[in-house]
Tab-separated table of C-alpha atoms and ligand atoms in Angstrom:
chain	number	residue	atom	x	y	z
A	290	UNK	CA	26.755	36.391	33.790
A	291	UNK	CA	23.653	37.176	31.705
A	292	UNK	CA	20.220	37.186	33.310
A	293	UNK	CA	18.558	33.786	32.783
A	294	UNK	CA	14.912	32.890	33.178
A	295	UNK	CA	14.319	29.582	34.912
A	296	UNK	CA	11.109	27.698	35.557
A	297	UNK	CA	10.606	25.496	38.602
A	298	UNK	CA	8.657	22.430	37.487
A	299	UNK	CA	6.774	20.475	40.136
A	300	UNK	CA	5.122	17.076	39.856
A	301	UNK	CA	3.387	16.071	43.081
A	302	UNK	CA	2.159	12.631	43.982
A	303	UNK	CA	0.387	11.712	47.195
A	304	UNK	CA	3.681	10.969	48.987
A	305	UNK	CA	6.261	12.421	46.605
A	306	UNK	CA	7.344	15.684	45.053
A	307	UNK	CA	9.514	15.691	41.940
A	308	UNK	CA	11.126	18.986	41.000
A	309	UNK	CA	13.316	20.371	38.290
A	310	UNK	CA	14.647	23.842	37.552
A	311	UNK	CA	14.628	24.195	33.809
A	312	UNK	CA	15.919	26.799	31.410
A	313	UNK	CA	13.195	26.690	28.744
A	314	UNK	CA	15.423	28.438	26.183
A	315	UNK	CA	18.420	26.115	26.105
A	316	UNK	CA	16.240	23.224	27.412
A	317	UNK	CA	18.658	22.349	30.232
A	318	UNK	CA	17.620	21.187	33.674
A	319	UNK	CA	20.173	22.656	36.090
A	320	UNK	CA	18.883	21.247	39.351
A	321	UNK	CA	16.437	18.398	39.859
A	322	UNK	CA	15.361	16.101	42.618
A	323	UNK	CA	12.784	14.007	44.375
A	324	UNK	CA	11.272	14.151	47.861
A	325	UNK	CA	9.859	10.727	48.719
A	326	UNK	CA	8.049	8.917	51.526
A	327	UNK	CA	6.414	12.210	52.517
A	328	UNK	CA	4.100	11.948	55.539
A	329	UNK	CA	6.030	8.832	56.619
A	330	UNK	CA	8.782	8.497	59.248
A	331	UNK	CA	11.364	7.769	56.519
A	332	UNK	CA	10.733	10.994	54.510
A	333	UNK	CA	13.810	11.867	52.433
A	334	UNK	CA	15.000	14.042	49.600
A	335	UNK	CA	17.607	13.608	46.880
A	336	UNK	CA	18.803	16.115	44.279
A	337	UNK	CA	21.277	16.520	41.476
A	338	UNK	CA	23.187	19.679	40.533
A	339	UNK	CA	25.559	19.587	37.561
A	340	UNK	CA	25.748	15.807	37.702
A	341	UNK	CA	26.527	15.690	41.437
A	342	UNK	CA	23.978	13.769	43.512
A	343	UNK	CA	23.112	14.339	47.167
A	344	UNK	CA	20.567	12.824	49.514
A	345	UNK	CA	19.388	13.475	53.056
A	346	UNK	CA	16.581	12.608	55.439
A	347	UNK	CA	13.767	15.111	55.907
A	348	UNK	CA	12.181	15.602	59.335
A	349	UNK	CA	9.948	12.614	60.164
A	350	UNK	CA	6.560	12.812	58.433
A	351	UNK	CA	7.595	15.914	56.471
A	352	UNK	CA	4.820	17.023	54.126
A	353	UNK	CA	4.885	18.692	50.680
A	354	UNK	CA	5.247	22.185	52.192
A	355	UNK	CA	8.180	20.998	54.319
A	356	UNK	CA	9.826	19.497	51.253
A	357	UNK	CA	9.489	22.725	49.285
A	358	UNK	CA	10.744	24.712	52.230
A	359	UNK	CA	13.806	22.452	52.348
A	360	UNK	CA	14.356	23.126	48.649
A	361	UNK	CA	14.188	26.918	49.088
A	362	UNK	CA	15.917	27.219	52.458
A	363	UNK	CA	18.528	24.468	52.316
A	364	UNK	CA	19.256	23.668	48.684
A	365	UNK	CA	18.648	26.962	46.897
A	366	UNK	CA	20.454	29.099	49.483
A	367	UNK	CA	23.643	27.649	47.979
A	368	UNK	CA	22.601	29.014	44.596
A	369	UNK	CA	21.148	32.475	45.333
A	370	UNK	CA	21.418	33.633	41.707
A	371	UNK	CA	19.520	30.602	40.495
A	372	UNK	CA	16.833	31.166	43.114
A	373	UNK	CA	16.405	34.773	41.975
A	374	UNK	CA	16.153	33.744	38.369
A	375	UNK	CA	13.176	31.428	38.905
A	376	UNK	CA	10.441	33.422	37.215
A	377	UNK	CA	7.470	31.065	37.427
A	378	UNK	CA	6.370	27.631	38.612
A	379	UNK	CA	4.870	24.996	36.320
A	380	UNK	CA	2.811	22.153	37.762
A	381	UNK	CA	1.885	18.851	36.237
A	382	UNK	CA	-1.835	18.472	36.916
A	383	UNK	CA	-3.237	15.033	36.259
A	384	UNK	CA	-6.858	15.775	35.446
A	385	UNK	CA	-8.280	18.888	33.842
A	386	UNK	CA	-11.674	17.342	33.070
A	387	UNK	CA	-13.384	18.734	29.986
A	388	UNK	CA	-12.907	22.318	31.165
A	389	UNK	CA	-9.115	22.569	31.280
A	390	UNK	CA	-7.125	21.355	28.323
A	391	UNK	CA	-4.810	24.346	27.809
A	392	UNK	CA	-2.118	25.425	30.292
A	393	UNK	CA	-3.772	27.724	32.829
A	394	UNK	CA	-2.727	30.177	35.559
A	395	UNK	CA	-3.689	28.547	38.858
A	396	UNK	CA	-5.942	31.173	40.408
A	397	UNK	CA	-7.974	30.347	43.550
A	398	UNK	CA	-11.063	29.629	41.454
A	399	UNK	CA	-9.133	27.258	39.137
A	400	UNK	CA	-7.795	25.475	42.224
A	401	UNK	CA	-11.364	25.106	43.494
A	402	UNK	CA	-12.356	23.520	40.173
A	403	UNK	CA	-9.378	21.160	40.324
A	404	UNK	CA	-10.226	20.123	43.867
A	405	UNK	CA	-13.763	19.346	42.689
A	406	UNK	CA	-12.263	17.180	39.931
A	407	UNK	CA	-10.725	15.027	42.666
A	408	UNK	CA	-13.869	12.933	42.256
A	409	UNK	CA	-12.508	11.861	38.834
A	410	UNK	CA	-8.852	11.545	39.940
A	411	UNK	CA	-8.879	10.793	43.671
A	412	UNK	CA	-5.276	9.558	43.743
A	413	UNK	CA	-3.755	12.480	41.882
A	414	UNK	CA	-5.598	15.807	41.830
A	415	UNK	CA	-5.644	16.392	45.623
A	416	UNK	CA	-1.853	15.846	45.669
A	417	UNK	CA	-1.425	18.218	42.718
A	418	UNK	CA	-3.435	20.940	44.480
A	419	UNK	CA	-1.428	20.378	47.673
A	420	UNK	CA	1.736	20.918	45.629
A	421	UNK	CA	0.460	24.203	44.201
A	422	UNK	CA	-0.456	25.498	47.657
A	423	UNK	CA	2.922	24.448	49.049
A	424	UNK	CA	4.673	26.256	46.173
A	425	UNK	CA	2.675	29.413	46.873
A	426	UNK	CA	3.885	29.300	50.485
A	427	UNK	CA	7.521	28.623	49.573
A	428	UNK	CA	7.642	31.222	46.769
A	429	UNK	CA	5.177	33.940	47.899
A	430	UNK	CA	6.453	36.471	45.331
A	431	UNK	CA	5.477	34.042	42.526
A	432	UNK	CA	1.981	33.378	43.855
A	433	UNK	CA	0.300	34.604	40.656
A	434	UNK	CA	2.834	32.788	38.491
A	435	UNK	CA	1.848	29.181	39.132
A	436	UNK	CA	0.772	27.517	35.892
A	437	UNK	CA	-0.992	24.152	35.534
A	438	UNK	CA	-0.252	21.874	32.574
A	439	UNK	CA	-2.734	19.035	32.271
A	440	UNK	CA	-1.902	15.410	31.615
A	441	UNK	CA	-5.323	14.986	30.023
A	442	UNK	CA	-4.907	18.149	27.884
A	443	UNK	CA	-3.403	16.653	24.702
A	444	UNK	CA	-6.321	14.225	24.466
A	445	UNK	CA	-8.953	16.997	24.354
A	446	UNK	CA	-9.080	16.372	20.585
A	447	UNK	CA	-10.395	12.789	20.914
A	448	UNK	CA	-13.587	12.484	18.846
A	449	UNK	CA	-16.763	11.253	20.580
A	450	UNK	CA	-16.486	7.807	18.966
A	451	UNK	CA	-13.157	7.385	20.772
A	452	UNK	CA	-14.043	8.962	24.104
A	453	UNK	CA	-17.548	7.577	24.684
A	454	UNK	CA	-18.126	4.270	26.438
A	455	UNK	CA	-21.149	2.324	25.231
A	456	UNK	CA	-22.942	3.046	28.505
A	457	UNK	CA	-26.203	4.981	28.859
A	458	UNK	CA	-25.360	8.376	27.324
A	459	UNK	CA	-26.888	10.169	30.313
A	460	UNK	CA	-23.880	8.990	32.388
A	461	UNK	CA	-21.656	11.080	30.153
A	462	UNK	CA	-24.036	14.021	30.136
A	463	UNK	CA	-24.707	14.029	33.887
A	464	UNK	CA	-21.459	12.770	35.393
A	465	UNK	CA	-18.752	13.235	32.750
A	466	UNK	CA	-18.212	9.470	32.439
A	467	UNK	CA	-16.000	9.195	29.357
A	468	UNK	CA	-12.485	8.340	28.313
A	469	UNK	CA	-10.096	11.217	29.127
A	470	UNK	CA	-6.677	9.659	28.497
A	471	UNK	CA	-3.472	10.486	30.400
A	472	UNK	CA	0.294	10.838	29.734
A	473	UNK	CA	-0.764	13.656	27.394
A	474	UNK	CA	2.272	15.804	28.238
A	475	UNK	CA	4.598	12.965	27.241
A	476	UNK	CA	2.672	12.044	24.067
A	477	UNK	CA	2.665	15.716	23.038
A	478	UNK	CA	6.435	15.958	23.570
A	479	UNK	CA	6.984	12.797	21.523
A	480	UNK	CA	4.806	14.127	18.686
A	481	UNK	CA	6.623	17.465	18.692
A	482	UNK	CA	10.065	15.780	18.705
A	483	UNK	CA	9.093	13.262	16.026
A	484	UNK	CA	7.907	16.083	13.768
A	485	UNK	CA	11.276	17.779	14.313
A	486	UNK	CA	13.095	14.519	13.594
A	487	UNK	CA	11.169	13.888	10.387
A	488	UNK	CA	11.350	17.544	9.382
A	489	UNK	CA	7.568	17.733	9.158
A	490	UNK	CA	5.053	20.217	10.460
A	491	UNK	CA	3.294	18.861	13.553
A	492	UNK	CA	-0.067	19.299	11.831
A	493	UNK	CA	1.082	16.936	9.045
A	494	UNK	CA	2.306	14.213	11.402
A	495	UNK	CA	0.616	10.803	11.674
A	496	UNK	CA	2.137	8.485	14.214
A	497	UNK	CA	1.730	6.085	17.122
A	498	UNK	CA	3.357	7.049	20.402
A	499	UNK	CA	4.060	4.250	22.902
A	500	UNK	CA	4.802	5.517	26.423
A	501	UNK	CA	5.958	2.358	28.209
A	502	UNK	CA	6.940	3.010	31.801
A	503	UNK	CA	5.600	1.780	35.093
A	504	UNK	CA	2.375	3.359	33.828
A	505	UNK	CA	1.899	2.735	30.111
A	506	UNK	CA	-0.262	4.142	27.353
A	507	UNK	CA	-0.351	4.358	23.592
A	508	UNK	CA	-1.748	7.176	21.475
A	509	UNK	CA	-2.775	7.441	17.830
A	510	UNK	CA	-1.836	10.891	16.535
A	511	UNK	CA	-3.408	12.101	13.286
A	512	UNK	CA	-2.457	15.456	11.786
A	513	UNK	CA	-0.608	16.214	15.035
A	514	UNK	CA	-3.655	15.574	17.230
A	515	UNK	CA	-4.539	12.760	19.607
A	516	UNK	CA	-7.416	10.779	18.086
A	517	UNK	CA	-7.352	7.752	20.361
A	518	UNK	CA	-5.456	6.675	23.437
A	519	UNK	CA	-5.428	3.574	25.591
A	520	UNK	CA	-6.005	5.030	29.065
A	521	UNK	CA	-9.610	5.942	29.718
A	522	UNK	CA	-11.736	7.322	32.534
A	523	UNK	CA	-8.796	6.462	34.782
A	524	UNK	CA	-5.201	5.461	33.991
A	525	UNK	CA	-6.128	1.804	34.607
A	526	UNK	CA	-7.474	1.093	31.098
A	527	UNK	CA	-5.425	-0.209	28.194
A	528	UNK	CA	-1.957	-1.749	28.204
A	529	UNK	CA	-0.449	-4.107	30.782
A	530	UNK	CA	1.396	-1.900	33.310
A	531	UNK	CA	3.631	-2.397	36.351
A	532	UNK	CA	0.780	-3.015	38.786
A	533	UNK	CA	-2.330	-2.007	36.782
A	534	UNK	CA	-4.252	-4.619	34.849
A	535	UNK	CA	-5.101	-2.538	31.786
A	536	UNK	CA	-8.150	-3.848	29.897
A	537	UNK	CA	-10.254	-6.465	31.671
A	538	UNK	CA	-13.840	-7.534	31.143
A	539	UNK	CA	-15.796	-5.115	33.390
A	540	UNK	CA	-18.211	-7.913	34.325
A	541	UNK	CA	-15.251	-9.824	35.756
A	542	UNK	CA	-14.936	-7.301	38.570
A	543	UNK	CA	-18.562	-7.839	39.562
A	544	UNK	CA	-17.956	-11.596	39.549
A	545	UNK	CA	-14.792	-11.294	41.673
A	546	UNK	CA	-16.381	-8.836	44.071
A	547	UNK	CA	-19.133	-11.354	44.744
A	548	UNK	CA	-17.024	-14.506	44.720
A	549	UNK	CA	-14.261	-13.159	46.991
A	550	UNK	CA	-16.506	-10.747	48.874
A	551	UNK	CA	-14.182	-7.876	48.016
A	552	UNK	CA	-14.836	-4.377	49.282
A	553	UNK	CA	-14.724	-1.453	46.846
A	554	UNK	CA	-11.251	-0.552	48.093
A	555	UNK	CA	-10.025	-4.134	47.709
A	556	UNK	CA	-11.397	-4.279	44.165
A	557	UNK	CA	-9.640	-1.016	43.344
A	558	UNK	CA	-6.371	-2.266	44.847
A	559	UNK	CA	-6.689	-5.504	42.886
A	560	UNK	CA	-6.731	-3.796	39.478
A	561	UNK	CA	-4.465	-0.834	40.329
A	562	UNK	CA	-1.878	-2.236	42.718
A	563	UNK	CA	-1.781	-6.046	42.457
A	564	UNK	CA	-2.185	-6.724	38.742
A	565	UNK	CA	-0.168	-6.022	35.600
A	566	UNK	CA	3.380	-7.423	35.614
A	567	UNK	CA	3.214	-7.874	39.380
A	568	UNK	CA	0.057	-9.977	39.145
A	569	UNK	CA	1.207	-12.049	36.170
A	570	UNK	CA	4.560	-12.873	37.822
A	571	UNK	CA	2.655	-14.252	40.801
A	572	UNK	CA	3.632	-11.263	42.940
A	573	UNK	CA	7.363	-11.370	42.154
A	574	UNK	CA	7.923	-7.956	40.596
A	575	UNK	CA	6.334	-5.010	38.817
A	576	UNK	CA	9.744	-4.027	37.444
A	577	UNK	CA	10.371	-4.807	33.798
A	578	UNK	CA	14.064	-5.461	34.439
A	579	UNK	CA	13.033	-8.478	36.504
A	580	UNK	CA	11.058	-9.828	33.522
A	581	UNK	CA	14.021	-9.214	31.196
A	582	UNK	CA	16.423	-11.033	33.476
A	583	UNK	CA	14.180	-14.017	34.204
A	584	UNK	CA	11.855	-14.749	31.277
A	585	UNK	CA	14.085	-17.526	29.933
A	586	UNK	CA	13.979	-19.445	33.211
A	587	UNK	CA	10.750	-18.413	34.948
A	588	UNK	CA	7.414	-19.435	33.407
A	589	UNK	CA	5.552	-16.547	35.046
A	590	UNK	CA	7.966	-14.016	33.593
A	591	UNK	CA	7.555	-15.619	30.147
A	592	UNK	CA	3.771	-15.383	30.477
A	593	UNK	CA	3.966	-11.763	31.663
A	594	UNK	CA	6.160	-10.881	28.692
A	595	UNK	CA	3.836	-12.663	26.246
A	596	UNK	CA	0.713	-10.922	27.553
A	597	UNK	CA	2.518	-7.556	27.604
A	598	UNK	CA	3.653	-7.854	23.966
A	599	UNK	CA	0.349	-9.320	22.736
A	600	UNK	CA	-1.662	-6.419	24.194
A	601	UNK	CA	0.740	-3.803	22.866
A	602	UNK	CA	0.829	-5.237	19.350
A	603	UNK	CA	-2.969	-5.478	19.304
A	604	UNK	CA	-3.262	-1.774	20.143
A	605	UNK	CA	-0.631	-0.757	17.593
A	606	UNK	CA	-2.433	-2.716	14.871
A	607	UNK	CA	-5.774	-1.142	15.634
A	608	UNK	CA	-4.308	2.371	15.856
A	609	UNK	CA	-2.504	1.912	12.536
A	610	UNK	CA	-5.908	1.315	10.965
A	611	UNK	CA	-7.236	4.585	12.451
A	612	UNK	CA	-4.484	6.531	10.683
A	613	UNK	CA	-5.812	5.835	7.166
A	614	UNK	CA	-2.590	4.417	5.756
A	615	UNK	CA	-0.588	7.501	6.650
A	616	UNK	CA	1.696	6.141	9.343
A	617	UNK	CA	4.907	8.227	9.544
A	618	UNK	CA	6.401	6.519	12.604
A	619	UNK	CA	5.996	4.471	15.732
A	620	UNK	CA	7.930	5.897	18.678
A	621	UNK	CA	8.893	4.144	21.909
A	622	UNK	CA	9.463	6.114	25.108
A	623	UNK	CA	9.270	5.745	28.923
A	624	UNK	CA	11.608	3.572	31.035
A	625	UNK	CA	10.744	0.379	29.120
A	626	UNK	CA	10.331	1.980	25.686
A	627	UNK	CA	13.660	3.799	25.982
A	628	UNK	CA	15.680	0.901	27.405
A	629	UNK	CA	14.206	-2.458	26.499
A	630	UNK	CA	15.567	-3.656	23.168
A	631	UNK	CA	13.658	-6.873	23.909
A	632	UNK	CA	10.220	-5.250	23.917
A	633	UNK	CA	10.955	-3.188	20.807
A	634	UNK	CA	12.337	-6.219	18.973
A	635	UNK	CA	9.394	-8.472	19.842
A	636	UNK	CA	6.901	-5.773	18.875
A	637	UNK	CA	8.540	-4.881	15.569
A	638	UNK	CA	8.932	-8.541	14.611
A	639	UNK	CA	5.150	-8.824	14.847
A	640	UNK	CA	4.642	-5.735	12.700
A	641	UNK	CA	6.167	-6.946	9.435
A	642	UNK	CA	2.617	-7.089	8.071
A	643	UNK	CA	2.446	-3.307	8.507
A	644	UNK	CA	5.722	-2.845	6.612
A	645	UNK	CA	8.168	-2.518	9.521
A	646	UNK	CA	11.639	-4.040	9.271
A	647	UNK	CA	13.736	-3.984	12.407
A	648	UNK	CA	17.436	-3.106	12.326
A	649	UNK	CA	18.664	-4.986	15.384
A	650	UNK	CA	22.019	-3.210	15.508
A	651	UNK	CA	20.282	0.148	15.671
A	652	UNK	CA	17.838	-1.284	18.198
A	653	UNK	CA	20.693	-2.402	20.463
A	654	UNK	CA	22.386	0.980	20.138
A	655	UNK	CA	19.261	2.969	21.079
A	656	UNK	CA	19.372	2.702	24.858
A	657	UNK	CA	20.122	4.741	27.959
A	658	UNK	CA	18.997	8.127	26.725
A	659	UNK	CA	20.011	7.628	23.074
A	660	UNK	CA	17.582	8.827	20.401
A	661	UNK	CA	17.455	6.817	17.299
A	662	UNK	CA	15.859	5.083	14.406
A	663	UNK	CA	15.540	1.331	14.946
A	664	UNK	CA	14.137	0.235	11.600
A	665	UNK	CA	16.200	-0.525	8.490
A	666	UNK	CA	16.572	1.870	5.594
A	667	UNK	CA	14.390	-0.473	3.472
A	668	UNK	CA	11.583	-0.476	6.049
A	669	UNK	CA	8.345	0.925	4.623
A	670	UNK	CA	7.622	2.690	7.911
A	671	UNK	CA	10.036	3.931	10.569
A	672	UNK	CA	10.251	3.287	14.291
A	673	UNK	CA	12.221	5.436	16.697
A	674	UNK	CA	13.263	5.630	20.316
A	675	UNK	CA	12.917	9.117	21.788
A	676	UNK	CA	13.420	9.759	25.525
A	677	UNK	CA	10.480	11.708	26.876
A	678	UNK	CA	10.862	15.045	28.673
A	679	UNK	CA	7.657	16.093	30.375
A	680	UNK	CA	9.438	18.708	32.528
A	681	UNK	CA	10.561	20.551	29.420
A	682	UNK	CA	7.017	20.731	28.019
A	683	UNK	CA	5.742	22.094	31.346
A	684	UNK	CA	8.619	24.602	31.534
A	685	UNK	CA	8.042	25.836	27.979
A	686	UNK	CA	4.296	26.248	28.447
A	687	UNK	CA	4.846	28.001	31.781
A	688	UNK	CA	7.454	30.326	30.269
A	689	UNK	CA	4.947	31.349	27.607
A	690	UNK	CA	2.980	33.097	30.399
A	691	UNK	CA	5.840	35.335	31.543
B	754	AMP	P1	9.261	4.835	34.171
B	754	AMP	O1	7.960	4.708	34.883
B	754	AMP	O2	9.154	5.530	32.846
B	754	AMP	O3	10.375	5.364	35.019
B	754	AMP	O4	9.717	3.336	33.788
B	754	AMP	C1	9.949	2.367	34.767
B	754	AMP	C2	10.050	1.006	34.083
B	754	AMP	O5	11.156	0.998	33.166
B	754	AMP	C3	10.308	-0.120	35.085
B	754	AMP	O6	9.476	-1.218	34.791
B	754	AMP	C4	11.749	-0.489	34.799
B	754	AMP	O7	12.012	-1.832	35.062
B	754	AMP	C5	11.843	-0.227	33.305
B	754	AMP	N1	13.230	-0.150	32.879
B	754	AMP	C6	14.157	0.754	33.233
B	754	AMP	N2	15.374	0.432	32.695
B	754	AMP	C7	15.187	-0.714	31.989
B	754	AMP	C8	16.039	-1.563	31.201
B	754	AMP	N3	17.313	-1.293	31.040
B	754	AMP	N4	15.487	-2.653	30.618
B	754	AMP	C9	14.180	-2.949	30.789
B	754	AMP	N5	13.323	-2.188	31.510
B	754	AMP	C10	13.819	-1.084	32.105
């Protein structure tokens, strides 16, 4: 068997750790899994090797280091060759601030900077740093081979007119208050794949990328670069999401805080955890499948769907204008973008004014991991479904360091 080079890709949340062992050359993920409910009594881990799934409980309140230790000592001991062939570890890091846009080796001083950025991403960066430290413990021989890939990185090309809020400019200068954008790893992958699909150079590509998952964002890409994106200072801005409100009048929060006597934490929970699809369905569900199954019979689901589509179409229209009449494609990705023919159909039906003509047969066929064009051959512009693959981007960038 020839010597392979694998990359372990890690994506840490506050109570979860997603991992994947990827061969960046043939783009295959050989082993992947998810540790969930970390720090809770019901901590557990599941993994998949060559299509076969397994799951087990972790010790109660297992943390990220325990989860990684389980991966090295329990799972990988069954695959000693694979373990040996892991040559580096790539981490998804949510926020790189203005300093880190390119993939970076995670030295102690970089980790210090990322911890300081926790002020801008309190829910994500501390968990990311925890994941890096846990990986350094579990794989001590790879300590200098931990690479960070930043979810804000692709949006480093936003021009000031797109990233500045119309607040006193000193807030930007003193505190870094600006729009950063997120989901950059996914939007970059979609741009790269679309260029491949259209047989164009990335630097000649003009497109709109719609990442519609539990979190959702949309990006205008001009000459291969992000020029505007819907998430802002935090991932809460922009589209309607599973539990995040997306755009709301900022003065509304002041009003609600006073009227309902909400604490800062309660206000944050309101817009991040209780809004979006969950809020619009009167607390029924944040899951788009629930909307799909019930919109014909449940008025709240119908309203949620209407608001979701309205907001999305509004963003697409305004981003099309930013691309100076050079729109090569709209691409849908993420759990909803890849699977919901309903959302894609309703959006494209509203976009006839921009020269899109849906091909419903193609739209129905493009589901469950299928790539494909969903507009007709007569359509002036094309729309595609392309499943995202953030792990592959992280693995490829990380491999470029070894
Ligand atoms: P993600 O965060 O990318 O995993 O996407 C999760 C979202 O995708 C959830 O709202 C799911 O309900 C939605 N989703 C997954 N499969 C489908 C489907 N077949 N139809 C509609 N929505 C789906």
